[in-house]
Amino acid sequence: MSLSQKLGRLQNLRDEEQKKLQRVQQQRLTAGLNIFFLLILSQIFSGYYLELVAVLFFLPLFLFFVGRSRRRAGFLKKIDGLHSFYQRQLDFKQGRILESHPPEQMSLPDLARDLDLGLLYPQLNFCFSEEGQRQLDAWLCQDFRDSSREVRQRHLKELIKLSGPLRRLHALPPLKNPVRMNQIQKEVERSFFPENTPWKWIVPISWLGLVTLLFLPVPTVLLKVVFFVYIASVLLYLGQTKHLFSRLQDLQKDFEGLAEKIHAMEKIASQLSFAPSLKERVATQDTRSLSRYISLMSLRTNPILFYILNLLLPWDFLLSELCERARVGFALHFKSWCQEMIDIETLSCLANLKLYQDTTWPELSSRTFLEFEEISHPLLNQSNVVKNNFQPGSHKVIIITGSNMSGKSTFLRAIGINLVLANIGAPVFAKRFCFQPMGLVSCIRVSDSLRDGQSYFYAEVRRMRTILEKAKQGPILFLIDEPLRGTNNKERLIGNTSYLKQILATQGAGFLCTHDLELTKLSEVSEEIANFHFGETWQDQDWIFDYKIKEGPSTSTNALRILAKEGLYPESLNPA
């Protein structure tokens, strides 16, 4: 069933449930009004036992409808969550970019800007913790050339078998703010009490003494003294622990919605070969235990009830001790399951690519650095995107030429994004994608910097120098678009020729897009260089692009025709 069909069915189900909820709410209101009027009538017409009818019949009926309306409302929230999840997946598939993440805030800003990772990141991100979001960012921006790729892909293949539990996890109501797991860890690792406070035990001892003396024939003066000691110790204790309540309130904010997420994670982990700590379900127990005591501590917001309780028994002392004990247990287990939870939430973002997008698993290649069939750009509408095939053979440097707007830059970004996904073990947007694990460096979008006093040309040269240095250190794939465009034609050709000759002497391989047709002659000098191009046709006074890559250098240009079409080149053009 397609995503559009699922959304349609969910909308129909939501409409039906909304009607049912309205009926239950109406029934709840009717039962409540019956209770109200029966109680009023019982005061007017005594002897008819109307209050018994209200309490024994309509009150249980009212409570029944209250519970039923809450269940209906909860079910509606789940439907809304699932509808929102499917809608995001459909928007992604249809190339609708609704939000973006600033590339400057990602681990590698230059790479993120070149490959539009700032647009891809929000499409993937379903993490509810700050640490999960940072880990997803790190995975996208770091190259993985070790065994972590294989391990991650193996875990992903396990996760996609659990599409139902994953779907329910992502359909849970979103949190107002991402959970700060590091902040929670800092809080629970620090005791709730100041050091060296042995006097606090005066509170329970004096209370026990007071209760005991109440049942013994002792002088009233002694009772008053013990009672005074108890009250004084309680007030001193409350003064010393006044900071505790604010700390607990901050923890409670972080726990809001977290318990439900953890419970869903534990269900997923119970069917996985990894995440052993989550399987033991101690995370839910510890979180709920601490949250329960924090909720009871909230009675401090009701001063009258709070002081009455502390007058009758050491309420605050007991709750504080229970909170401290729960904190110790929480801190003891937290580290063991926290990273597992972060890993699962990050992996689940990548698992959605296989479950809801047109993707396949990448394969390692022993023949060539990269080859693929029907590759596409992930951020374009997958229903009508043009897909490309490519096999470099024994060549390691691919020069791509072509007219303006023919698809060269989009092709580079499609390769770059899919290699990023392949390097982290995620599914890729292609029918077949074979690659050798390698670093990825790019020079596509370059900008000058007034702050650093850096011109466009100098910024471009520094990016190209970085590519060359990394190619000398190990295998990399480079993506370069219009190199040295910040200088004149003659020096650009000389500089690019020299640069490519240096690249050939390294472990680097990759793609270079250019408008300099003279640069394509390098393939005659070196067998490691190959020419490919994107073409177009002139039809009905306009250009028709097929966005298909073809072998050989470009044989056409369109700059003058574009200028003429816009009235900037008035000469009559009659190209062959």
XYZ file of C-alpha atoms in Angstrom:
576
model
C 0.000 0.000 0.000
C 1.396 3.401 -0.979
C 1.930 6.250 1.479
C -0.891 8.247 -0.155
C -3.319 5.350 0.340
C -2.236 4.941 3.969
C -2.797 8.644 4.579
C -6.252 8.414 3.019
C -7.230 5.468 5.205
C -5.911 7.210 8.311
C -7.914 10.333 7.508
C -11.108 8.262 7.142
C -10.352 6.460 10.410
C -9.711 9.784 12.131
C -13.050 11.185 10.960
C -14.869 8.117 12.304
C -13.045 8.256 15.655
C -13.733 11.979 15.973
C -17.465 11.310 15.627
C -17.258 8.529 18.217
C -15.380 10.807 20.605
C -18.022 13.518 20.242
C -20.775 10.978 21.023
C -18.942 9.766 24.139
C -18.362 13.354 25.287
C -22.056 14.065 24.839
C -22.931 10.952 26.877
C -20.470 12.026 29.580
C -22.065 15.468 29.721
C -25.573 13.942 29.942
C -24.528 11.664 32.833
C -22.906 14.579 34.637
C -25.995 16.765 34.260
C -28.191 13.938 35.557
C -26.034 13.705 38.691
C -26.249 17.474 39.210
C -30.031 17.695 38.792
C -30.712 14.585 40.899
C -28.664 16.022 43.764
C -30.595 19.299 43.475
C -33.941 17.489 43.369
C -32.975 15.324 46.350
C -32.836 18.495 48.447
C -36.305 19.538 47.264
C -38.071 16.169 47.290
C -36.781 14.209 50.239
C -37.587 10.568 50.761
C -37.247 9.485 47.132
C -33.599 8.422 47.462
C -32.647 10.475 44.440
C -29.111 10.997 45.776
C -28.655 7.215 45.856
C -29.714 6.978 42.216
C -27.205 9.725 41.364
C -24.356 8.110 43.311
C -25.013 4.435 42.605
C -26.119 4.641 38.959
C -25.191 7.891 37.228
C -21.829 8.440 38.959
C -20.383 5.069 37.790
C -21.864 5.784 34.360
C -20.219 9.206 34.331
C -16.841 7.726 35.337
C -17.224 5.072 32.644
C -17.759 7.729 29.975
C -14.817 9.777 31.334
C -12.501 6.794 30.934
C -13.914 5.973 27.525
C -13.491 9.554 26.255
C -9.882 9.580 27.444
C -9.187 6.350 25.590
C -10.819 7.747 22.449
C -8.812 10.965 22.743
C -5.612 8.949 23.255
C -6.378 6.858 20.194
C -6.971 10.027 18.171
C -3.558 11.327 19.246
C -1.960 8.114 17.995
C -3.766 8.462 14.660
C -2.591 12.079 14.378
C 0.967 11.039 15.206
C 0.937 8.285 12.610
C -0.625 10.601 10.028
C 2.095 13.193 10.679
C 4.797 10.520 10.334
C 3.424 9.216 7.022
C 2.980 12.775 5.742
C 6.635 13.553 6.450
C 7.710 10.426 4.594
C 5.483 11.327 1.646
C 6.804 14.913 1.589
C 10.341 13.512 1.541
C 9.507 11.129 -1.293
C 7.880 13.878 -3.339
C 10.735 16.312 -2.828
C 8.830 18.791 -0.642
C 11.409 20.403 1.623
C 9.533 21.994 4.512
C 12.442 22.911 6.760
C 16.214 23.147 6.732
C 19.064 22.889 9.194
C 21.801 25.565 9.039
C 24.926 23.952 7.522
C 27.039 26.124 9.837
C 25.681 24.152 12.807
C 26.709 20.779 11.376
C 29.999 18.994 12.033
C 31.462 19.756 8.586
C 29.852 23.001 7.364
C 31.584 23.025 3.957
C 30.523 19.473 3.102
C 27.014 20.094 4.474
C 26.684 23.215 2.330
C 28.049 21.552 -0.805
C 25.781 18.497 -0.606
C 22.663 20.138 0.876
C 22.995 18.000 4.003
C 21.232 20.799 5.855
C 18.144 19.954 3.784
C 18.568 16.188 4.108
C 19.075 16.226 7.876
C 15.535 17.422 8.823
C 14.005 14.839 6.469
C 15.840 12.062 8.316
C 15.694 13.426 11.843
C 13.153 11.747 14.138
C 15.432 11.844 17.195
C 13.885 13.042 20.452
C 17.171 13.618 22.302
C 19.824 16.244 21.657
C 22.464 13.519 21.731
C 20.621 11.509 19.088
C 20.405 14.560 16.857
C 24.123 15.250 17.296
C 24.947 11.627 16.534
C 22.898 11.731 13.325
C 24.754 14.897 12.362
C 28.096 13.234 13.129
C 27.216 10.170 11.073
C 26.275 12.282 8.067
C 29.365 14.481 8.241
C 32.082 11.999 9.181
C 33.589 9.411 6.878
C 33.626 5.812 8.070
C 36.307 3.576 6.654
C 36.328 0.907 9.358
C 34.151 -1.929 10.602
C 31.518 0.411 12.085
C 29.827 0.618 8.674
C 29.250 -3.135 8.524
C 28.055 -3.261 12.140
C 25.671 -0.367 11.588
C 24.248 -1.931 8.430
C 23.725 -5.233 10.219
C 21.825 -3.440 12.980
C 19.762 -1.551 10.399
C 18.745 -4.786 8.696
C 17.502 -6.062 12.045
C 15.555 -2.872 12.685
C 13.696 -2.801 9.369
C 12.148 -6.169 10.253
C 10.398 -4.352 13.110
C 8.489 -1.855 10.978
C 5.428 -1.952 13.262
C 7.232 -1.105 16.542
C 9.350 1.511 14.731
C 6.235 3.102 13.267
C 4.616 3.253 16.706
C 7.766 4.829 18.145
C 7.814 7.599 15.530
C 4.056 8.122 15.858
C 4.327 9.025 19.549
C 3.530 12.690 20.288
C 6.624 14.845 19.679
C 8.284 16.423 22.689
C 8.245 20.203 23.084
C 12.026 20.245 23.299
C 14.666 17.560 22.679
C 15.592 15.642 25.827
C 19.030 16.532 27.177
C 20.428 13.157 28.173
C 23.794 14.609 29.228
C 22.036 17.079 31.496
C 19.982 14.274 33.042
C 23.164 12.297 33.631
C 24.843 15.243 35.378
C 21.806 15.740 37.602
C 21.362 12.122 38.670
C 25.072 11.627 39.324
C 24.993 14.480 41.876
C 23.427 13.812 45.273
C 20.223 15.637 46.140
C 21.603 16.443 49.599
C 24.548 18.575 50.705
C 27.458 16.676 52.187
C 27.900 16.170 55.934
C 24.245 16.388 56.995
C 23.972 13.600 59.622
C 21.641 15.831 61.657
C 18.837 15.098 59.175
C 18.116 11.856 61.020
C 16.820 13.951 63.928
C 13.601 14.368 61.877
C 12.510 10.688 61.822
C 13.945 9.956 65.276
C 12.079 12.832 66.915
C 8.870 11.869 65.071
C 9.136 8.241 66.231
C 9.848 9.446 69.754
C 6.805 11.711 69.648
C 4.508 8.920 68.411
C 5.854 6.550 71.062
C 5.393 9.065 73.892
C 1.794 9.642 72.866
C 0.997 6.086 74.017
C 2.985 6.298 77.243
C 2.130 8.003 80.552
C 4.726 10.759 80.350
C 4.644 14.392 81.475
C 3.116 16.883 79.060
C 6.277 18.959 79.233
C 8.282 16.118 77.715
C 5.768 15.783 74.898
C 6.016 19.493 74.178
C 9.812 19.367 74.142
C 9.914 16.409 71.727
C 7.242 18.054 69.557
C 9.271 21.281 69.483
C 12.409 19.338 68.500
C 10.464 17.621 65.709
C 9.011 20.867 64.347
C 12.374 22.649 64.562
C 14.191 19.812 62.794
C 11.517 19.704 60.046
C 11.781 23.446 59.423
C 15.587 23.240 59.379
C 15.402 20.299 57.002
C 13.024 22.160 54.678
C 15.346 25.146 54.656
C 18.384 23.016 53.825
C 16.599 21.151 51.001
C 14.699 24.044 49.390
C 16.972 23.791 46.332
C 15.958 20.150 45.896
C 12.483 20.928 44.610
C 13.744 23.170 41.786
C 16.221 20.471 40.732
C 13.488 17.869 40.741
C 11.225 20.132 38.684
C 13.956 20.479 36.049
C 14.322 16.689 35.976
C 10.567 16.285 35.642
C 10.584 18.535 32.566
C 13.216 16.315 30.977
C 11.197 13.222 31.883
C 8.013 14.515 30.209
C 7.232 12.090 27.437
C 10.542 10.283 27.931
C 9.060 7.303 29.782
C 6.729 6.560 26.855
C 9.634 6.747 24.386
C 11.795 4.495 26.550
C 9.002 1.932 26.880
C 8.653 1.794 23.076
C 12.445 1.474 22.733
C 12.510 -1.438 25.179
C 9.890 -3.278 23.130
C 12.063 -2.819 20.043
C 15.251 -3.821 21.871
C 13.628 -7.054 23.108
C 13.690 -8.311 19.494
C 17.219 -7.174 18.626
C 20.559 -8.929 19.001
C 22.103 -5.752 20.437
C 21.043 -3.259 23.152
C 21.217 -5.768 26.074
C 20.598 -3.161 28.794
C 17.310 -1.970 27.270
C 16.125 -5.575 27.088
C 16.222 -5.788 30.882
C 13.612 -2.965 31.027
C 15.340 -1.282 33.976
C 15.166 2.066 32.153
C 11.367 2.222 32.384
C 11.369 1.066 36.005
C 13.980 3.613 37.092
C 12.370 6.482 35.165
C 8.869 5.783 36.430
C 10.061 5.327 40.007
C 11.904 8.639 40.082
C 9.063 10.429 38.236
C 6.510 9.109 40.749
C 8.420 10.476 43.732
C 9.008 13.789 41.970
C 5.256 14.060 41.347
C 4.557 13.510 45.051
C 7.119 16.177 45.901
C 5.039 18.628 43.849
C 2.749 18.924 46.898
C 5.124 21.718 47.902
C 3.129 23.913 45.545
C 0.160 23.505 47.928
C 1.517 25.060 51.176
C -1.475 24.261 53.406
C -1.620 20.552 52.554
C 2.176 20.341 52.492
C 2.637 21.700 56.039
C -0.265 19.647 57.411
C 1.350 16.468 56.060
C 4.732 17.421 57.518
C 3.064 18.176 60.826
C 1.526 14.706 60.984
C 4.534 12.761 59.705
C 8.007 13.456 58.194
C 6.523 13.640 54.691
C 9.225 15.679 53.005
C 12.011 13.697 54.658
C 10.573 10.379 53.532
C 10.015 11.549 49.942
C 13.463 13.118 49.751
C 15.064 9.889 50.928
C 13.017 7.880 48.431
C 14.037 10.303 45.676
C 17.676 9.938 46.666
C 17.429 6.152 46.642
C 15.704 6.242 43.234
C 18.386 8.650 41.982
C 21.173 6.258 43.001
C 19.486 3.373 41.171
C 18.812 5.547 38.130
C 22.434 6.757 37.985
C 23.702 3.188 38.383
C 21.880 1.963 35.260
C 21.685 5.170 33.205
C 24.978 4.921 31.333
C 24.333 1.327 30.316
C 21.039 2.010 28.515
C 21.377 5.672 27.522
C 23.829 5.103 24.636
C 21.805 2.110 23.443
C 18.701 4.299 23.303
C 20.582 6.999 21.374
C 21.883 4.401 18.910
C 18.415 2.949 18.303
C 16.751 6.333 17.772
C 19.492 7.343 15.324
C 19.427 4.014 13.499
C 15.642 4.192 13.227
C 15.985 7.456 11.268
C 18.079 5.599 8.682
C 15.822 2.530 8.739
C 12.957 4.724 7.479
C 14.907 5.173 4.229
C 14.536 1.480 3.475
C 10.971 1.196 4.754
C 9.403 4.216 3.029
C 11.731 5.463 0.260
C 12.918 3.971 -3.047
C 16.282 2.745 -1.818
C 18.566 -0.275 -1.857
C 21.504 -1.531 0.179
C 24.952 -0.422 -1.059
C 27.561 -3.036 -1.923
C 31.330 -3.043 -1.634
C 33.246 -3.094 -4.909
C 36.585 -4.690 -5.600
C 36.790 -3.576 -9.242
C 36.340 0.181 -9.271
C 36.012 3.072 -6.847
C 32.341 3.661 -7.695
C 29.627 2.418 -10.037
C 25.868 2.596 -9.875
C 22.590 2.068 -11.690
C 19.595 4.412 -11.586
C 21.016 6.772 -8.994
C 18.834 9.735 -8.006
C 19.094 12.834 -5.870
C 17.290 12.091 -2.557
C 15.829 15.597 -2.267
C 14.030 15.530 -5.618
C 10.588 14.093 -6.338
C 11.284 10.376 -6.705
C 8.272 9.825 -8.960
C 9.683 11.869 -11.844
C 13.367 12.329 -11.043
C 15.791 11.415 -13.842
C 18.014 8.520 -12.802
C 21.514 7.872 -14.102
C 23.860 4.945 -14.594
C 27.638 5.176 -14.379
C 30.643 2.865 -14.742
C 34.101 4.481 -14.690
C 35.990 1.361 -15.714
C 39.683 1.795 -14.944
C 39.493 5.599 -14.895
C 39.946 7.479 -11.617
C 39.270 11.080 -12.696
C 36.016 11.858 -14.484
C 35.721 15.221 -16.250
C 32.098 16.214 -16.807
C 31.231 18.952 -19.275
C 27.909 20.316 -20.401
C 25.819 23.407 -20.835
C 24.342 25.533 -18.087
C 21.380 23.949 -16.248
C 22.084 20.542 -17.817
C 22.358 18.748 -14.438
C 26.081 18.566 -13.694
C 25.944 19.979 -10.153
C 22.846 17.965 -9.247
C 24.621 14.829 -10.451
C 27.606 15.600 -8.187
C 25.341 16.111 -5.196
C 23.431 12.907 -5.925
C 26.736 11.009 -5.868
C 27.897 12.809 -2.723
C 24.742 12.297 -0.659
C 24.473 8.634 -1.622
C 28.126 8.025 -0.779
C 27.547 9.664 2.610
C 24.676 7.236 3.205
C 26.687 4.272 1.929
C 29.650 5.122 4.154
C 27.477 4.919 7.266
C 25.780 1.687 6.171
C 22.449 3.273 5.262
C 20.291 2.500 2.198
C 20.990 4.572 -0.918
C 18.793 6.080 -3.625
C 19.758 3.795 -6.485
C 18.897 0.441 -8.003
C 22.500 -0.707 -7.500
C 25.349 1.135 -5.796
C 28.838 -0.394 -5.569
C 31.618 1.555 -3.896
C 34.897 1.331 -2.054
C 34.810 2.828 1.457
C 36.582 6.143 1.182
C 36.582 9.652 2.529
C 34.509 12.306 0.814
C 35.655 15.869 0.138
C 34.036 18.471 -2.055
C 34.415 21.926 -3.565
C 31.012 22.872 -4.973
C 29.698 25.930 -3.146
C 32.494 28.305 -2.231
C 32.016 31.776 -0.768
C 34.349 34.591 0.140
C 34.703 35.806 3.712
C 34.792 39.495 4.608
C 35.457 38.600 8.219
C 38.586 36.597 7.374
C 39.628 38.917 4.548
C 39.435 35.976 2.136
C 38.512 36.422 -1.526
C 36.399 33.954 -3.464
C 39.388 32.736 -5.472
C 41.571 32.265 -2.406
C 38.774 30.417 -0.581
C 38.432 28.118 -3.590
C 42.184 27.473 -3.744
C 42.274 26.560 -0.057
C 39.408 24.077 -0.506
C 41.216 22.474 -3.451
C 44.442 22.296 -1.446
C 42.546 20.453 1.314
C 41.303 17.922 -1.240
C 44.835 17.324 -2.519
C 46.255 16.907 0.983
C 43.588 14.396 1.966
C 44.099 12.479 -1.291
C 47.771 12.070 -0.352
C 46.806 10.683 3.069
C 44.368 7.990 1.940
C 41.627 7.001 -0.516
C 39.053 9.732 -1.031
C 36.317 10.613 -3.484
C 36.433 14.247 -4.550
C 33.593 16.268 -6.069
C 34.668 19.544 -7.679
C 32.338 21.897 -9.529
C 33.764 24.614 -11.801
C 37.233 24.801 -10.221
C 39.138 28.101 -10.244
C 36.163 30.003 -11.603
C 37.472 33.048 -9.754
C 40.245 33.708 -12.293
C 40.661 34.221 -16.048
C 40.283 31.503 -18.699
C 43.971 31.115 -19.499
C 45.193 30.733 -15.913
C 42.195 28.597 -15.012
C 43.073 26.064 -17.727
C 46.732 25.981 -16.724
C 45.880 25.695 -13.019
C 43.299 22.943 -13.488
C 45.601 20.945 -15.740
C 48.364 21.071 -13.150
C 45.964 20.232 -10.347
C 44.559 17.129 -12.059
C 48.057 15.836 -12.789
C 48.837 16.116 -9.089
C 45.594 14.372 -8.151
C 46.480 11.432 -10.422
C 49.604 10.834 -8.327
C 47.537 10.366 -5.144
C 44.924 7.922 -3.833
C 42.140 10.283 -4.808
C 39.450 9.577 -7.390
C 36.400 11.535 -8.325
C 34.471 13.924 -10.522
C 35.233 17.389 -11.831
C 32.610 19.488 -13.636
C 33.781 22.259 -15.914
C 32.824 24.499 -18.843
C 36.441 24.488 -20.101
C 36.266 22.166 -23.088
C 40.027 22.429 -23.485
C 40.400 20.513 -20.228
C 38.809 17.432 -21.803
C 41.943 16.935 -23.921
C 43.711 15.610 -20.820
C 42.080 12.235 -21.516
C 44.388 12.013 -24.542
C 47.406 12.353 -22.254
C 46.332 10.025 -19.418
C 44.303 6.827 -19.564
C 43.161 7.457 -15.990
C 41.064 10.429 -17.116
C 37.717 9.981 -18.876
C 35.228 12.444 -20.330
C 31.480 12.441 -19.771
C 28.894 15.102 -20.468
C 25.305 16.241 -20.124
C 23.596 17.388 -23.307
C 20.507 19.236 -24.514
C 18.481 19.929 -27.649
C 17.106 23.213 -29.003
C 13.398 22.929 -29.701
C 10.641 25.525 -30.118
C 12.963 28.379 -29.167
C 13.912 26.719 -25.907
C 16.346 24.178 -24.495
C 15.195 20.649 -23.707
C 17.385 18.862 -21.145
C 17.265 15.106 -20.624
C 19.623 15.205 -17.570
C 21.261 11.955 -18.704
C 25.012 11.516 -18.435
C 26.740 10.372 -21.617
C 30.257 9.348 -22.546
C 32.628 11.772 -24.197
C 33.067 15.554 -23.965
C 30.245 18.012 -24.555
C 29.717 19.099 -28.160
C 27.324 22.000 -27.529
C 26.999 25.177 -25.484
C 24.009 27.327 -24.636
C 25.293 30.479 -22.920
C 24.797 32.764 -25.941
C 21.342 31.371 -26.680
C 20.293 32.029 -23.069
C 21.615 35.586 -23.308
C 19.786 36.109 -26.583
C 16.557 34.735 -25.171
C 16.723 37.215 -22.298
C 17.526 40.110 -24.633
C 21.133 40.442 -23.519
C 22.714 39.265 -26.783
C 20.867 40.877 -29.689
C 22.752 39.174 -32.485
C 20.838 36.663 -34.553
C 22.014 33.154 -33.720
C 21.767 30.347 -36.217
C 23.669 27.459 -34.658
C 24.205 24.359 -36.710
